[in-house]
Amino acid sequence: MAKIQIKSEKLTPFGGIFSIIEQFDALLAQTIDSTLGLRCTMFGYQYSEILRSLMCVYLCGGSCVEDFSTHLMKHLSLHPTLRTCSADTILRAIGELTYKNITYKSASGKSYDFNTADKMNCLLIKALLATGQLKSGQEYDFDFDHQFIETEKYDAKPTYKKFFYDMNNGLGWNRLPKSFMAQNTVFLLMTALIRNFYKAIMQRLKTHEFGLRATSRIKTFVFKFISVPAKWIKTSRRHVLNIYSDNNAYANLFKTDFG
């Protein structure tokens, strides 16, 4: 029988997430707050901090917003300076960013609701520019409309299937947090921004050093990159993240002094 010793050290199994947080703040935080506006002036959380918390849910293997408060917050709170909000704050922010639905009435008399979510769609474009996925000064065609087109054949275009598989299983689209379309539209656009950021990270990361590919799905990324034991310690002048791994590639990920 194996001998077991219980240790009370403050370890986190999500050591890889801290480098992703660092890159999120560097690439997107300013863009998010300048586009969506300041949410508070003294106390509370800015939208960049809320989106960062939502990103951590799915890049740590969570399946719904509530996983942040239930499972993840105690691990992220080990970071010496990181501000993390609760799942309730994330859900309130979704409500704050919601636009009213617009109702369209067809020639047959049927009514259809759709939602433009202008600020979030604008943020998606600006975030792609901030991460370098789109280039300033170049021309792009954006197919954004709300046409109602009758379909004669189900599943006529299977090219979208992989995208929806990734979003359903990796970014919570199969467990929408709200009951109304307008609010869920904001959530869908938030997670679309997170997916674009994830794609940008995979382009920058030396994926082969972690057994990954640029096209690896989020669940694979969680197992091979995020899931590594780590511990924050305080030295005489700064905080240091100890990562318990024989993969030296982790040492090259961090560029910021957290002291």
PDB file of C-alpha atoms in Angstrom:
ATOM      1  CA  MET A   1       0.000   0.000   0.000  1.00  0.00           C
ATOM      2  CA  ALA A   2       1.342   3.436  -0.961  1.00  0.00           C
ATOM      3  CA  LYS A   3       2.094   5.921   1.782  1.00  0.00           C
ATOM      4  CA  ILE A   4       0.232   9.214   1.417  1.00  0.00           C
ATOM      5  CA  GLN A   5       1.328  12.577   2.794  1.00  0.00           C
ATOM      6  CA  ILE A   6      -1.062  15.537   2.696  1.00  0.00           C
ATOM      7  CA  LYS A   7       0.619  18.865   1.882  1.00  0.00           C
ATOM      8  CA  SER A   8      -1.082  22.204   2.474  1.00  0.00           C
ATOM      9  CA  GLU A   9       1.077  24.257   0.107  1.00  0.00           C
ATOM     10  CA  LYS A  10      -0.825  26.716  -2.078  1.00  0.00           C
ATOM     11  CA  LEU A  11      -0.315  25.067  -5.445  1.00  0.00           C
ATOM     12  CA  THR A  12      -2.452  25.612  -8.523  1.00  0.00           C
ATOM     13  CA  PRO A  13      -2.930  23.033 -11.283  1.00  0.00           C
ATOM     14  CA  PHE A  14      -3.394  25.859 -13.819  1.00  0.00           C
ATOM     15  CA  GLY A  15       0.116  27.310 -13.889  1.00  0.00           C
ATOM     16  CA  GLY A  16       0.047  27.929 -17.632  1.00  0.00           C
ATOM     17  CA  ILE A  17      -2.856  30.376 -17.450  1.00  0.00           C
ATOM     18  CA  PHE A  18      -0.753  33.142 -15.913  1.00  0.00           C
ATOM     19  CA  SER A  19       1.298  33.708 -19.068  1.00  0.00           C
ATOM     20  CA  ILE A  20      -1.941  33.848 -21.082  1.00  0.00           C
ATOM     21  CA  ILE A  21      -3.329  36.448 -18.675  1.00  0.00           C
ATOM     22  CA  GLU A  22      -0.165  38.489 -19.146  1.00  0.00           C
ATOM     23  CA  GLN A  23      -0.578  38.466 -22.921  1.00  0.00           C
ATOM     24  CA  PHE A  24      -4.298  39.254 -22.700  1.00  0.00           C
ATOM     25  CA  ASP A  25      -3.573  42.367 -20.637  1.00  0.00           C
ATOM     26  CA  ALA A  26      -0.788  43.473 -22.967  1.00  0.00           C
ATOM     27  CA  LEU A  27      -2.719  42.955 -26.204  1.00  0.00           C
ATOM     28  CA  LEU A  28      -6.381  43.600 -25.423  1.00  0.00           C
ATOM     29  CA  ALA A  29      -7.052  45.322 -22.083  1.00  0.00           C
ATOM     30  CA  GLN A  30      -6.685  48.890 -23.362  1.00  0.00           C
ATOM     31  CA  THR A  31      -8.678  48.160 -26.525  1.00  0.00           C
ATOM     32  CA  ILE A  32     -11.542  46.627 -24.543  1.00  0.00           C
ATOM     33  CA  ASP A  33     -11.840  49.490 -22.060  1.00  0.00           C
ATOM     34  CA  SER A  34     -11.525  52.217 -24.703  1.00  0.00           C
ATOM     35  CA  THR A  35     -14.228  50.586 -26.854  1.00  0.00           C
ATOM     36  CA  LEU A  36     -16.724  49.550 -24.182  1.00  0.00           C
ATOM     37  CA  GLY A  37     -15.972  52.474 -21.872  1.00  0.00           C
ATOM     38  CA  LEU A  38     -15.009  52.564 -18.215  1.00  0.00           C
ATOM     39  CA  ARG A  39     -17.385  50.528 -16.074  1.00  0.00           C
ATOM     40  CA  CYS A  40     -16.329  52.177 -12.813  1.00  0.00           C
ATOM     41  CA  THR A  41     -14.059  54.973 -11.616  1.00  0.00           C
ATOM     42  CA  MET A  42     -13.055  53.841  -8.126  1.00  0.00           C
ATOM     43  CA  PHE A  43     -14.418  50.474  -6.992  1.00  0.00           C
ATOM     44  CA  GLY A  44     -15.464  47.522  -9.111  1.00  0.00           C
ATOM     45  CA  TYR A  45     -14.185  45.787 -12.212  1.00  0.00           C
ATOM     46  CA  GLN A  46     -13.514  47.125 -15.683  1.00  0.00           C
ATOM     47  CA  TYR A  47     -14.813  45.256 -18.726  1.00  0.00           C
ATOM     48  CA  SER A  48     -11.286  44.129 -19.594  1.00  0.00           C
ATOM     49  CA  GLU A  49     -11.000  42.406 -16.199  1.00  0.00           C
ATOM     50  CA  ILE A  50     -14.406  40.781 -16.652  1.00  0.00           C
ATOM     51  CA  LEU A  51     -13.571  39.482 -20.124  1.00  0.00           C
ATOM     52  CA  ARG A  52     -10.235  38.248 -18.815  1.00  0.00           C
ATOM     53  CA  SER A  53     -12.023  36.308 -16.078  1.00  0.00           C
ATOM     54  CA  LEU A  54     -14.397  34.791 -18.642  1.00  0.00           C
ATOM     55  CA  MET A  55     -11.419  33.811 -20.788  1.00  0.00           C
ATOM     56  CA  CYS A  56      -9.857  32.019 -17.819  1.00  0.00           C
ATOM     57  CA  VAL A  57     -12.983  29.887 -17.395  1.00  0.00           C
ATOM     58  CA  TYR A  58     -12.698  28.287 -20.820  1.00  0.00           C
ATOM     59  CA  LEU A  59      -8.910  28.240 -21.166  1.00  0.00           C
ATOM     60  CA  CYS A  60      -8.769  26.341 -17.863  1.00  0.00           C
ATOM     61  CA  GLY A  61     -11.248  23.725 -19.069  1.00  0.00           C
ATOM     62  CA  GLY A  62     -14.484  25.112 -17.617  1.00  0.00           C
ATOM     63  CA  SER A  63     -17.826  24.563 -19.289  1.00  0.00           C
ATOM     64  CA  CYS A  64     -19.963  27.431 -17.951  1.00  0.00           C
ATOM     65  CA  VAL A  65     -19.622  30.866 -16.348  1.00  0.00           C
ATOM     66  CA  GLU A  66     -20.429  29.531 -12.878  1.00  0.00           C
ATOM     67  CA  ASP A  67     -17.276  27.384 -12.955  1.00  0.00           C
ATOM     68  CA  PHE A  68     -15.286  30.546 -12.262  1.00  0.00           C
ATOM     69  CA  SER A  69     -16.648  31.031  -8.743  1.00  0.00           C
ATOM     70  CA  THR A  70     -17.055  27.316  -8.038  1.00  0.00           C
ATOM     71  CA  HIS A  71     -13.684  25.987  -9.152  1.00  0.00           C
ATOM     72  CA  LEU A  72     -11.307  28.611 -10.536  1.00  0.00           C
ATOM     73  CA  MET A  73     -11.303  31.739  -8.382  1.00  0.00           C
ATOM     74  CA  LYS A  74      -9.386  30.145  -5.494  1.00  0.00           C
ATOM     75  CA  HIS A  75      -6.562  29.277  -7.894  1.00  0.00           C
ATOM     76  CA  LEU A  76      -6.368  32.644  -9.662  1.00  0.00           C
ATOM     77  CA  SER A  77      -6.465  34.454  -6.313  1.00  0.00           C
ATOM     78  CA  LEU A  78      -3.012  33.002  -5.593  1.00  0.00           C
ATOM     79  CA  HIS A  79      -1.608  35.539  -8.075  1.00  0.00           C
ATOM     80  CA  PRO A  80      -0.108  38.406  -6.047  1.00  0.00           C
ATOM     81  CA  THR A  81      -1.751  41.280  -7.967  1.00  0.00           C
ATOM     82  CA  LEU A  82      -4.462  39.813 -10.206  1.00  0.00           C
ATOM     83  CA  ARG A  83      -8.005  41.157  -9.756  1.00  0.00           C
ATOM     84  CA  THR A  84     -10.603  38.452 -10.347  1.00  0.00           C
ATOM     85  CA  CYS A  85     -14.354  38.967 -10.346  1.00  0.00           C
ATOM     86  CA  SER A  86     -17.123  36.515  -9.519  1.00  0.00           C
ATOM     87  CA  ALA A  87     -19.419  34.710 -11.936  1.00  0.00           C
ATOM     88  CA  ASP A  88     -22.234  37.042 -10.841  1.00  0.00           C
ATOM     89  CA  THR A  89     -20.192  40.060 -11.940  1.00  0.00           C
ATOM     90  CA  ILE A  90     -19.618  38.477 -15.355  1.00  0.00           C
ATOM     91  CA  LEU A  91     -23.358  37.861 -15.734  1.00  0.00           C
ATOM     92  CA  ARG A  92     -24.181  41.441 -14.679  1.00  0.00           C
ATOM     93  CA  ALA A  93     -21.730  42.803 -17.239  1.00  0.00           C
ATOM     94  CA  ILE A  94     -23.435  40.778 -19.968  1.00  0.00           C
ATOM     95  CA  GLY A  95     -26.700  42.483 -19.028  1.00  0.00           C
ATOM     96  CA  GLU A  96     -25.071  45.930 -19.044  1.00  0.00           C
ATOM     97  CA  LEU A  97     -23.766  45.482 -22.592  1.00  0.00           C
ATOM     98  CA  THR A  98     -27.067  44.183 -23.978  1.00  0.00           C
ATOM     99  CA  TYR A  99     -28.838  46.049 -26.782  1.00  0.00           C
ATOM    100  CA  LYS A 100     -32.589  45.883 -27.298  1.00  0.00           C
ATOM    101  CA  ASN A 101     -33.849  43.503 -29.967  1.00  0.00           C
ATOM    102  CA  ILE A 102     -35.117  44.842 -33.278  1.00  0.00           C
ATOM    103  CA  THR A 103     -38.276  43.186 -34.584  1.00  0.00           C
ATOM    104  CA  TYR A 104     -38.684  42.431 -38.284  1.00  0.00           C
ATOM    105  CA  LYS A 105     -42.082  41.586 -39.726  1.00  0.00           C
ATOM    106  CA  SER A 106     -42.088  39.501 -42.886  1.00  0.00           C
ATOM    107  CA  ALA A 107     -44.501  39.768 -45.795  1.00  0.00           C
ATOM    108  CA  SER A 108     -46.326  36.728 -44.462  1.00  0.00           C
ATOM    109  CA  GLY A 109     -46.972  38.503 -41.175  1.00  0.00           C
ATOM    110  CA  LYS A 110     -44.460  36.589 -39.048  1.00  0.00           C
ATOM    111  CA  SER A 111     -42.272  38.554 -36.630  1.00  0.00           C
ATOM    112  CA  TYR A 112     -38.555  37.893 -36.135  1.00  0.00           C
ATOM    113  CA  ASP A 113     -36.242  39.412 -33.535  1.00  0.00           C
ATOM    114  CA  PHE A 114     -32.567  40.128 -34.142  1.00  0.00           C
ATOM    115  CA  ASN A 115     -29.897  42.024 -32.261  1.00  0.00           C
ATOM    116  CA  THR A 116     -27.107  44.237 -33.612  1.00  0.00           C
ATOM    117  CA  ALA A 117     -24.934  44.418 -30.440  1.00  0.00           C
ATOM    118  CA  ASP A 118     -23.044  47.319 -31.999  1.00  0.00           C
ATOM    119  CA  LYS A 119     -20.368  47.843 -29.339  1.00  0.00           C
ATOM    120  CA  MET A 120     -19.413  44.180 -29.103  1.00  0.00           C
ATOM    121  CA  ASN A 121     -19.203  43.798 -32.878  1.00  0.00           C
ATOM    122  CA  CYS A 122     -17.031  46.915 -33.034  1.00  0.00           C
ATOM    123  CA  LEU A 123     -14.831  45.473 -30.280  1.00  0.00           C
ATOM    124  CA  LEU A 124     -14.378  42.237 -32.248  1.00  0.00           C
ATOM    125  CA  ILE A 125     -12.871  44.168 -35.159  1.00  0.00           C
ATOM    126  CA  LYS A 126     -10.662  46.365 -32.972  1.00  0.00           C
ATOM    127  CA  ALA A 127      -9.423  43.325 -31.044  1.00  0.00           C
ATOM    128  CA  LEU A 128      -8.396  41.618 -34.292  1.00  0.00           C
ATOM    129  CA  LEU A 129      -6.398  44.734 -35.175  1.00  0.00           C
ATOM    130  CA  ALA A 130      -4.820  44.851 -31.702  1.00  0.00           C
ATOM    131  CA  THR A 131      -3.612  41.241 -31.954  1.00  0.00           C
ATOM    132  CA  GLY A 132      -2.316  41.708 -35.501  1.00  0.00           C
ATOM    133  CA  GLN A 133      -4.792  39.272 -37.034  1.00  0.00           C
ATOM    134  CA  LEU A 134      -6.053  42.152 -39.179  1.00  0.00           C
ATOM    135  CA  LYS A 135      -3.732  44.824 -40.552  1.00  0.00           C
ATOM    136  CA  SER A 136      -4.490  48.533 -40.365  1.00  0.00           C
ATOM    137  CA  GLY A 137      -4.724  50.208 -43.772  1.00  0.00           C
ATOM    138  CA  GLN A 138      -5.806  47.080 -45.616  1.00  0.00           C
ATOM    139  CA  GLU A 139      -9.282  46.453 -46.996  1.00  0.00           C
ATOM    140  CA  TYR A 140     -11.496  43.661 -45.670  1.00  0.00           C
ATOM    141  CA  ASP A 141     -14.993  42.479 -46.499  1.00  0.00           C
ATOM    142  CA  PHE A 142     -17.194  41.866 -43.465  1.00  0.00           C
ATOM    143  CA  ASP A 143     -20.314  39.838 -44.115  1.00  0.00           C
ATOM    144  CA  PHE A 144     -22.634  41.219 -41.465  1.00  0.00           C
ATOM    145  CA  ASP A 145     -26.342  41.232 -42.197  1.00  0.00           C
ATOM    146  CA  HIS A 146     -29.648  40.066 -40.831  1.00  0.00           C
ATOM    147  CA  GLN A 147     -31.326  38.790 -43.957  1.00  0.00           C
ATOM    148  CA  PHE A 148     -33.990  36.156 -43.470  1.00  0.00           C
ATOM    149  CA  ILE A 149     -33.495  33.542 -46.176  1.00  0.00           C
ATOM    150  CA  GLU A 150     -35.612  30.455 -46.583  1.00  0.00           C
ATOM    151  CA  THR A 151     -33.617  27.229 -46.793  1.00  0.00           C
ATOM    152  CA  GLU A 152     -34.670  24.219 -48.802  1.00  0.00           C
ATOM    153  CA  LYS A 153     -32.113  21.760 -47.487  1.00  0.00           C
ATOM    154  CA  TYR A 154     -30.845  21.244 -43.955  1.00  0.00           C
ATOM    155  CA  ASP A 155     -27.066  21.153 -43.496  1.00  0.00           C
ATOM    156  CA  ALA A 156     -26.390  22.357 -47.013  1.00  0.00           C
ATOM    157  CA  LYS A 157     -23.066  23.898 -45.944  1.00  0.00           C
ATOM    158  CA  PRO A 158     -21.088  21.565 -43.651  1.00  0.00           C
ATOM    159  CA  THR A 159     -18.065  23.904 -43.580  1.00  0.00           C
ATOM    160  CA  TYR A 160     -19.293  25.562 -40.379  1.00  0.00           C
ATOM    161  CA  LYS A 161     -19.459  22.311 -38.394  1.00  0.00           C
ATOM    162  CA  LYS A 162     -15.922  22.414 -36.982  1.00  0.00           C
ATOM    163  CA  PHE A 163     -16.405  26.011 -35.861  1.00  0.00           C
ATOM    164  CA  PHE A 164     -19.605  25.205 -33.979  1.00  0.00           C
ATOM    165  CA  TYR A 165     -18.070  22.061 -32.505  1.00  0.00           C
ATOM    166  CA  ASP A 166     -15.207  24.139 -31.096  1.00  0.00           C
ATOM    167  CA  MET A 167     -17.501  26.857 -29.770  1.00  0.00           C
ATOM    168  CA  ASN A 168     -20.011  24.411 -28.266  1.00  0.00           C
ATOM    169  CA  ASN A 169     -17.445  22.209 -26.546  1.00  0.00           C
ATOM    170  CA  GLY A 170     -14.637  24.669 -25.859  1.00  0.00           C
ATOM    171  CA  LEU A 171     -16.312  28.029 -25.253  1.00  0.00           C
ATOM    172  CA  GLY A 172     -19.663  27.312 -23.676  1.00  0.00           C
ATOM    173  CA  TRP A 173     -22.053  27.803 -26.582  1.00  0.00           C
ATOM    174  CA  ASN A 174     -23.893  24.637 -25.578  1.00  0.00           C
ATOM    175  CA  ARG A 175     -24.584  26.138 -22.130  1.00  0.00           C
ATOM    176  CA  LEU A 176     -25.754  29.703 -22.700  1.00  0.00           C
ATOM    177  CA  PRO A 177     -25.908  31.663 -19.426  1.00  0.00           C
ATOM    178  CA  LYS A 178     -29.043  33.733 -20.058  1.00  0.00           C
ATOM    179  CA  SER A 179     -32.673  33.135 -20.954  1.00  0.00           C
ATOM    180  CA  PHE A 180     -33.059  35.852 -23.606  1.00  0.00           C
ATOM    181  CA  MET A 181     -31.490  36.179 -27.032  1.00  0.00           C
ATOM    182  CA  ALA A 182     -30.285  39.770 -26.594  1.00  0.00           C
ATOM    183  CA  GLN A 183     -28.196  38.879 -23.539  1.00  0.00           C
ATOM    184  CA  ASN A 184     -26.910  35.646 -25.045  1.00  0.00           C
ATOM    185  CA  THR A 185     -25.831  37.592 -28.136  1.00  0.00           C
ATOM    186  CA  VAL A 186     -23.403  39.537 -25.936  1.00  0.00           C
ATOM    187  CA  PHE A 187     -22.100  36.290 -24.449  1.00  0.00           C
ATOM    188  CA  LEU A 188     -21.616  34.754 -27.908  1.00  0.00           C
ATOM    189  CA  LEU A 189     -19.635  37.782 -29.058  1.00  0.00           C
ATOM    190  CA  MET A 190     -17.534  37.769 -25.875  1.00  0.00           C
ATOM    191  CA  THR A 191     -16.570  34.157 -26.455  1.00  0.00           C
ATOM    192  CA  ALA A 192     -15.935  34.866 -30.140  1.00  0.00           C
ATOM    193  CA  LEU A 193     -13.401  37.491 -29.009  1.00  0.00           C
ATOM    194  CA  ILE A 194     -11.812  34.912 -26.702  1.00  0.00           C
ATOM    195  CA  ARG A 195     -11.583  32.420 -29.571  1.00  0.00           C
ATOM    196  CA  ASN A 196      -9.873  35.002 -31.781  1.00  0.00           C
ATOM    197  CA  PHE A 197      -7.432  35.775 -28.973  1.00  0.00           C
ATOM    198  CA  TYR A 198      -6.750  32.053 -28.545  1.00  0.00           C
ATOM    199  CA  LYS A 199      -5.960  31.799 -32.264  1.00  0.00           C
ATOM    200  CA  ALA A 200      -3.557  34.736 -31.929  1.00  0.00           C
ATOM    201  CA  ILE A 201      -1.818  33.056 -28.982  1.00  0.00           C
ATOM    202  CA  MET A 202      -1.398  29.827 -30.936  1.00  0.00           C
ATOM    203  CA  GLN A 203       0.218  31.773 -33.777  1.00  0.00           C
ATOM    204  CA  ARG A 204       2.744  33.314 -31.366  1.00  0.00           C
ATOM    205  CA  LEU A 205       3.416  30.228 -29.254  1.00  0.00           C
ATOM    206  CA  LYS A 206       6.109  27.722 -30.190  1.00  0.00           C
ATOM    207  CA  THR A 207       3.483  25.021 -30.172  1.00  0.00           C
ATOM    208  CA  HIS A 208       5.840  22.115 -30.921  1.00  0.00           C
ATOM    209  CA  GLU A 209       7.590  22.693 -27.580  1.00  0.00           C
ATOM    210  CA  PHE A 210       4.366  21.731 -25.808  1.00  0.00           C
ATOM    211  CA  GLY A 211       3.219  18.937 -28.096  1.00  0.00           C
ATOM    212  CA  LEU A 212       0.646  21.183 -29.754  1.00  0.00           C
ATOM    213  CA  ARG A 213      -0.212  22.389 -33.244  1.00  0.00           C
ATOM    214  CA  ALA A 214      -1.439  25.810 -34.324  1.00  0.00           C
ATOM    215  CA  THR A 215      -4.807  24.176 -35.025  1.00  0.00           C
ATOM    216  CA  SER A 216      -5.102  22.340 -31.690  1.00  0.00           C
ATOM    217  CA  ARG A 217      -8.463  22.619 -29.990  1.00  0.00           C
ATOM    218  CA  ILE A 218      -8.898  24.350 -26.652  1.00  0.00           C
ATOM    219  CA  LYS A 219      -9.340  21.129 -24.661  1.00  0.00           C
ATOM    220  CA  THR A 220      -5.996  19.847 -25.986  1.00  0.00           C
ATOM    221  CA  PHE A 221      -4.410  23.203 -25.103  1.00  0.00           C
ATOM    222  CA  VAL A 222      -5.724  22.895 -21.545  1.00  0.00           C
ATOM    223  CA  PHE A 223      -4.228  19.425 -21.072  1.00  0.00           C
ATOM    224  CA  LYS A 224      -0.844  20.124 -22.672  1.00  0.00           C
ATOM    225  CA  PHE A 225      -0.167  23.754 -21.754  1.00  0.00           C
ATOM    226  CA  ILE A 226      -2.432  25.148 -19.033  1.00  0.00           C
ATOM    227  CA  SER A 227      -2.425  22.106 -16.733  1.00  0.00           C
ATOM    228  CA  VAL A 228       0.955  22.393 -15.048  1.00  0.00           C
ATOM    229  CA  PRO A 229       1.469  22.639 -11.249  1.00  0.00           C
ATOM    230  CA  ALA A 230       2.712  26.025 -10.092  1.00  0.00           C
ATOM    231  CA  LYS A 231       3.165  28.084  -6.946  1.00  0.00           C
ATOM    232  CA  TRP A 232       3.615  31.805  -6.345  1.00  0.00           C
ATOM    233  CA  ILE A 233       6.352  32.649  -3.830  1.00  0.00           C
ATOM    234  CA  LYS A 234       7.633  35.954  -2.461  1.00  0.00           C
ATOM    235  CA  THR A 235      11.363  36.610  -2.526  1.00  0.00           C
ATOM    236  CA  SER A 236      13.082  39.636  -1.052  1.00  0.00           C
ATOM    237  CA  ARG A 237      12.185  41.931  -3.960  1.00  0.00           C
ATOM    238  CA  ARG A 238       9.555  40.314  -6.139  1.00  0.00           C
ATOM    239  CA  HIS A 239       7.029  37.549  -6.646  1.00  0.00           C
ATOM    240  CA  VAL A 240       8.172  34.471  -8.537  1.00  0.00           C
ATOM    241  CA  LEU A 241       6.086  31.741 -10.139  1.00  0.00           C
ATOM    242  CA  ASN A 242       7.565  28.297  -9.590  1.00  0.00           C
ATOM    243  CA  ILE A 243       6.421  25.890 -12.315  1.00  0.00           C
ATOM    244  CA  TYR A 244       6.870  22.201 -11.561  1.00  0.00           C
ATOM    245  CA  SER A 245       7.693  20.740 -14.959  1.00  0.00           C
ATOM    246  CA  ASP A 246      10.628  19.263 -16.832  1.00  0.00           C
ATOM    247  CA  ASN A 247       9.662  21.345 -19.881  1.00  0.00           C
ATOM    248  CA  ASN A 248      12.059  24.301 -19.942  1.00  0.00           C
ATOM    249  CA  ALA A 249       9.942  26.051 -22.573  1.00  0.00           C
ATOM    250  CA  TYR A 250       7.753  27.490 -19.794  1.00  0.00           C
ATOM    251  CA  ALA A 251      10.669  29.671 -18.684  1.00  0.00           C
ATOM    252  CA  ASN A 252      10.495  31.701 -21.906  1.00  0.00           C
ATOM    253  CA  LEU A 253       6.815  32.638 -21.649  1.00  0.00           C
ATOM    254  CA  PHE A 254       6.840  35.401 -19.063  1.00  0.00           C
ATOM    255  CA  LYS A 255       8.001  38.900 -19.924  1.00  0.00           C
ATOM    256  CA  THR A 256       6.573  40.953 -17.036  1.00  0.00           C
ATOM    257  CA  ASP A 257       8.072  41.442 -13.578  1.00  0.00           C
ATOM    258  CA  PHE A 258       5.223  41.003 -11.088  1.00  0.00           C
ATOM    259  CA  GLY A 259       7.173  42.626  -8.263  1.00  0.00           C
TER     260      GLY A 259
END
